[in-house]
Each structure stands twice: as structure tokens, then as C-alpha cells.
Short mmCIF file of C-alpha atoms in Angstrom, two decimals:
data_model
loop_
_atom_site.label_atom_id
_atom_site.label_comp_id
_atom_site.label_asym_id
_atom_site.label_seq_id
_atom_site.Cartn_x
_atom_site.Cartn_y
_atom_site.Cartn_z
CA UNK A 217 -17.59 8.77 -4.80
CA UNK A 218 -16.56 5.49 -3.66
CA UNK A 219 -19.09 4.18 -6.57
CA UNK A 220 -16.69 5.97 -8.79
CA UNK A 221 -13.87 3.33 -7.75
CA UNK A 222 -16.11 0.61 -7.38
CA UNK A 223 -17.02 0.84 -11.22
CA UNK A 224 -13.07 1.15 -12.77
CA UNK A 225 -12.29 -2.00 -10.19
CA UNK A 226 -15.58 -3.82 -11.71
CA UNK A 227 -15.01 -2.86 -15.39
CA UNK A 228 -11.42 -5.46 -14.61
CA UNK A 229 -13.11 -8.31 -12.85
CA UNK A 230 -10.07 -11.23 -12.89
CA UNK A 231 -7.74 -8.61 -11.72
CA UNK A 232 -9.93 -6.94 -9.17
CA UNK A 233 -10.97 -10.45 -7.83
CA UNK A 234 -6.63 -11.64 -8.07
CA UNK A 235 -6.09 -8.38 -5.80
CA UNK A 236 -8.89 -9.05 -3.76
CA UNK A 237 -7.63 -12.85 -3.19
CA UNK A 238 -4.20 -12.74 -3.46
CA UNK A 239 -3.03 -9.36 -2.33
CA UNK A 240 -4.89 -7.30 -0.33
CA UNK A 241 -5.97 -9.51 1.90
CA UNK A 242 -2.77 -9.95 3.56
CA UNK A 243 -2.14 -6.54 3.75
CA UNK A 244 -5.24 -6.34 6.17
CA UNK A 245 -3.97 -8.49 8.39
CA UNK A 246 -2.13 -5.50 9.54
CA UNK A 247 -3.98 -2.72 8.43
CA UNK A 248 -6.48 -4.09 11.37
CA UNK A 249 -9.11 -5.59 8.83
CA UNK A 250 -13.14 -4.12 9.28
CA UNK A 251 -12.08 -3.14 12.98
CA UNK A 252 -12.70 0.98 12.83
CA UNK A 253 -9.46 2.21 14.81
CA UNK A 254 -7.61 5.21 15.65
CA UNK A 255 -4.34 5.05 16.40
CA UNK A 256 -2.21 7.88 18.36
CA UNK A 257 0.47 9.24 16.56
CA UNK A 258 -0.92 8.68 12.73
CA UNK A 259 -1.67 10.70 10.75
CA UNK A 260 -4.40 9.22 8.71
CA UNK A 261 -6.81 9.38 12.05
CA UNK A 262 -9.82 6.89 11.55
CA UNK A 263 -8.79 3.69 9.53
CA UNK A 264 -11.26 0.66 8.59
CA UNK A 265 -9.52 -2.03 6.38
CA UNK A 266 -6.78 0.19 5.89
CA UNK A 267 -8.28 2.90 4.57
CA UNK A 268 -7.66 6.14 6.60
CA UNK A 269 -10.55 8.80 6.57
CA UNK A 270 -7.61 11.97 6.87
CA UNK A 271 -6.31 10.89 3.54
CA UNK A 272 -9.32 10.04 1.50
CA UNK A 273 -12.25 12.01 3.16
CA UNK A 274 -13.10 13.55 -0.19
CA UNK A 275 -14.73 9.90 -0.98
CA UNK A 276 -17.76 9.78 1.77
CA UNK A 277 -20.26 11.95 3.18
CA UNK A 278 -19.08 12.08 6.25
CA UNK A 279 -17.22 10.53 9.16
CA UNK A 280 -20.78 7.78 9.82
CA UNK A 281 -20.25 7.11 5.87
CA UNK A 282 -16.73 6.07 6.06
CA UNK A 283 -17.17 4.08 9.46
CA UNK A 284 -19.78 2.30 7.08
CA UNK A 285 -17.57 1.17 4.27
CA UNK A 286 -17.64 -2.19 3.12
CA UNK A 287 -14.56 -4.67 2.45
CA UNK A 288 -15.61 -4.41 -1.18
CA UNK A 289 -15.70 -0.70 -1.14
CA UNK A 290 -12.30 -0.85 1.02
CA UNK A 291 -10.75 -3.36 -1.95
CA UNK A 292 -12.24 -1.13 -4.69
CA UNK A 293 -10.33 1.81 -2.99
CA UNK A 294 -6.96 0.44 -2.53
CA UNK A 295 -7.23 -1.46 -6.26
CA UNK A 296 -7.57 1.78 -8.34
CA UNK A 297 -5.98 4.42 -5.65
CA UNK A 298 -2.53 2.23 -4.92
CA UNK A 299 -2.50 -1.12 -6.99
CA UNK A 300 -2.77 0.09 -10.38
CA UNK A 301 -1.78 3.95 -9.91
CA UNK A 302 1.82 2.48 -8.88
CA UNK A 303 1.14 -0.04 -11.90
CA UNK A 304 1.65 -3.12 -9.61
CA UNK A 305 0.22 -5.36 -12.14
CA UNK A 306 2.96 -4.86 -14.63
CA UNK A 307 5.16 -5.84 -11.99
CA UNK A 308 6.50 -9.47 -11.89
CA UNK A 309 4.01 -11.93 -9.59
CA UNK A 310 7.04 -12.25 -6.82
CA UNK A 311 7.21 -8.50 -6.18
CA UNK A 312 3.58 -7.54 -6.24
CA UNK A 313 2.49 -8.06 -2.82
CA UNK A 314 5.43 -6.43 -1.49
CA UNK A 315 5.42 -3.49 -4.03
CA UNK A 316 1.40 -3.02 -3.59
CA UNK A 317 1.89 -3.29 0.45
CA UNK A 318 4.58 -0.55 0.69
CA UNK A 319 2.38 2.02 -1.46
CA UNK A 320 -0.67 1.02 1.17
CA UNK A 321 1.69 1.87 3.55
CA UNK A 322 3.83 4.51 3.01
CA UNK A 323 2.26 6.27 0.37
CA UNK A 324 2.25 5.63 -3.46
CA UNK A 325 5.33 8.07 -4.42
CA UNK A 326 7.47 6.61 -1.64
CA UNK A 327 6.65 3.15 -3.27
CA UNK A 328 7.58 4.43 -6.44
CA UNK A 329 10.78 5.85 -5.36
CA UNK A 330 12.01 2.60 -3.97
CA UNK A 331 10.83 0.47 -6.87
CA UNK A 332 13.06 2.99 -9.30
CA UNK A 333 16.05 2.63 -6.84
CA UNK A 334 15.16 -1.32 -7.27
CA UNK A 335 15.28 -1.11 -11.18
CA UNK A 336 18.44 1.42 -11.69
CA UNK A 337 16.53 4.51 -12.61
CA UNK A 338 16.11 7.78 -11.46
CA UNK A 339 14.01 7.94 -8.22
CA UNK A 340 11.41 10.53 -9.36
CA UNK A 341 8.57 8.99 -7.63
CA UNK A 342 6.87 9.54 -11.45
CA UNK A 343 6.11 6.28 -13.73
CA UNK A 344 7.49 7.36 -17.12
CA UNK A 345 8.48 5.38 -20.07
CA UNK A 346 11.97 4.32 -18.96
CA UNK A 347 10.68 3.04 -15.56
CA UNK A 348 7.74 1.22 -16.99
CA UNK A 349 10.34 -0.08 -19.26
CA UNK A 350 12.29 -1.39 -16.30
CA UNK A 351 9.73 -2.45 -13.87
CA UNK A 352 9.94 -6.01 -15.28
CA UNK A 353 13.19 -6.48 -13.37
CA UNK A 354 11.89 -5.59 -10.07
CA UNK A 355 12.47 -7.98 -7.20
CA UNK A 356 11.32 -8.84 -4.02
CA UNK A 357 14.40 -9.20 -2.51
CA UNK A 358 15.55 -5.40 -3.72
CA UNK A 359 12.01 -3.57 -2.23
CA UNK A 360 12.18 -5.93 0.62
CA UNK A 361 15.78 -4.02 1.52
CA UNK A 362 14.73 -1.21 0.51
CA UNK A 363 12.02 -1.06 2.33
CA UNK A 364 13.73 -1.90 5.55
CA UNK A 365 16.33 0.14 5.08
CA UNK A 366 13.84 3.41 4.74
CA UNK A 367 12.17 2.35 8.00
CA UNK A 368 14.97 2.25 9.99
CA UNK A 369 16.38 5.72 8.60
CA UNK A 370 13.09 7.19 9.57
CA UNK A 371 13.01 5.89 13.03
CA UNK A 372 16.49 7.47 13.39
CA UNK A 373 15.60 11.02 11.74
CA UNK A 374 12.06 11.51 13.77
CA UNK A 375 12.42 10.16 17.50
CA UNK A 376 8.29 10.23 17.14
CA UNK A 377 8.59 7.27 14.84
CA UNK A 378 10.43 4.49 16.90
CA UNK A 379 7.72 3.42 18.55
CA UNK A 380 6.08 1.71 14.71
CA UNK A 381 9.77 0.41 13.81
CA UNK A 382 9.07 -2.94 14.94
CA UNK A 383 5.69 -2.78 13.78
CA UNK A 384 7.11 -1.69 10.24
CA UNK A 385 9.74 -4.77 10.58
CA UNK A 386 7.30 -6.99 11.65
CA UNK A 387 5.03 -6.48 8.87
CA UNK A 388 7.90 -5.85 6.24
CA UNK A 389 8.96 -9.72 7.79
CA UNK A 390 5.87 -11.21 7.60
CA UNK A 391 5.01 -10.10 3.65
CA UNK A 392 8.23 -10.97 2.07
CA UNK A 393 7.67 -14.25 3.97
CA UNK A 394 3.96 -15.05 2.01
CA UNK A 395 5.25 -16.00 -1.29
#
């Protein structure tokens, strides 16, 4: 199945080879790049350049096919499964990085939701006409607050999650710092 997402990234080679370059390779840097890992406490089990197997298991064989993937195959994932499904390429240039590495992150409808708090619209977590009419106005600055701001609520709600808030900061931090 990964072939599947290889093709749509292909059939869009300048903006495959853009997020490739200029996007989701910072986001490895701490997703823990083509190191297989396993960290206690998250829930998407087995990760290899940030994919986890838990949440996308339905693409490989198996558990040996996954621990196989390729940074290609890795980029061709995250391209069509978070970059354009939270339509971060009709975002401006300043706020894609950010906006991309908070869907790799947290999860594309949590993305979505603090991009529409960003832009002054309801915060469905759905991409409808008047947010894709509004996403032009998206900033940085607005998911970078966001962003912080939902990391430190969730350390305080689930005692299980302090232990990745400075992680979370850290990362948050070092992103909005790259452009």
C-alpha cells in the first residue's frame, strides 16, 4: 500500500521534492530520523522516520515490512497522509513547517483545530469552504501559541504526559526558530 502513496506524491514532483527538502526534513530531526525506536508511554509503538506502525499498520505486511521502510516511502507517507490532507500547501510559506509539523505530531484534526482558532473560524477540525477561504491568513506566530498553549494544558489534564512537555517545547522552539 505504501506504493499507493508513493504514486499521488510522484504524480506532484516540485511539491513532493519542496516537502521533502524544505519541510520534512526538519521534522525528523525529532521524529528520530531512519533510527527504528519505541518509546514507553506512546502510543504509536514502533516509529522509523516518524512514522508509527500502531497508526498506519494497514500500509505494510507486517511489523519486518515497516522496520524496512525507506526515507522515500517515509516522505511519500507523511506528504499525502498529513501535508496535503491538512492542505498545508495552500498555507502561506511562513506557516507551513509549523502547520505540517503539528499535524505529524499531534494528529491531523488537532492541527486543523488550531489552524481554525488561528484564522477566526469555527474549530471543527473539518476543511470546508470558509476555512480554506481563510487559511491564507494563517501565521506562524498564531499556531506557534497555539500550539504551546495546547501542550501545556495537556501536561496539566494527564499527569502521564509531563514527562514529553519539554520535549513538545523543545521541538515547538526549535521549528518556529527555522524560518
Amino acid at each position: 500500500m505504501t506504493q499507493k502513496y508513493m504514486n499521488i506524491a510522484l504524480s506532484r514532483p516540485n511539491e513532493f521534492n519542496y516537502f521533502k527538502n524544505d519541510i520534512f526534513r526538519h521534522t525528523l530531526k525529532w521524529e528520530g530520523g531512519g533510527k527504528l525506536h519505541n518509546v514507553r508511554g506512546d502510543s504509536g509503538g514502533w516509529t522509523i522516520w516518524g512514522v508509527a506502525y500502531n497508526f498506519n499498520n494497514q500500509l505494510f505486511s507486517n511489523l519486518a515490512d515497516f522496520k524496512d521502510t525507506t526515507y522515500n516511502e517515509a516522505a511519500a507517507i507523511a506528504f499525502v497522509k498529513y501535508y496535503l490532507t491538512v492542505r498545508a500547501n495552500i498555507v502561506p510559506n511562513e506557516a507551513r513547517l509549523m502547520y505540517f509539523d503539528i499535524a505529524y505530531n499531534m494528529g491531523n484534526k488537532q492541527a486543523i483545530k488550531l489552524m481554525q482558532r488561528c484564522v477566526g473560524v469555527k474549530a471543527d477540525g473539518i476543511i470546508g469552504v470558509i476555512t480554506e477561504s481563510r487559511m491564507a491568513y494563517l501565521t506562524e506566530q498564531c499556531l506557534y501559541d497555539r500550539r504551546t498553549k495546547f501542550y501545556y494544558s495537556l501536561a496539566r489534564r494527564k499527569v502521564r504526559f509531563q514527562r514529553f512537555l519539554k520535549g513538545w517545547l523543545n521541538r515547538t522552539n526549535d521549528i518556529f526558530n527555522i524560518n
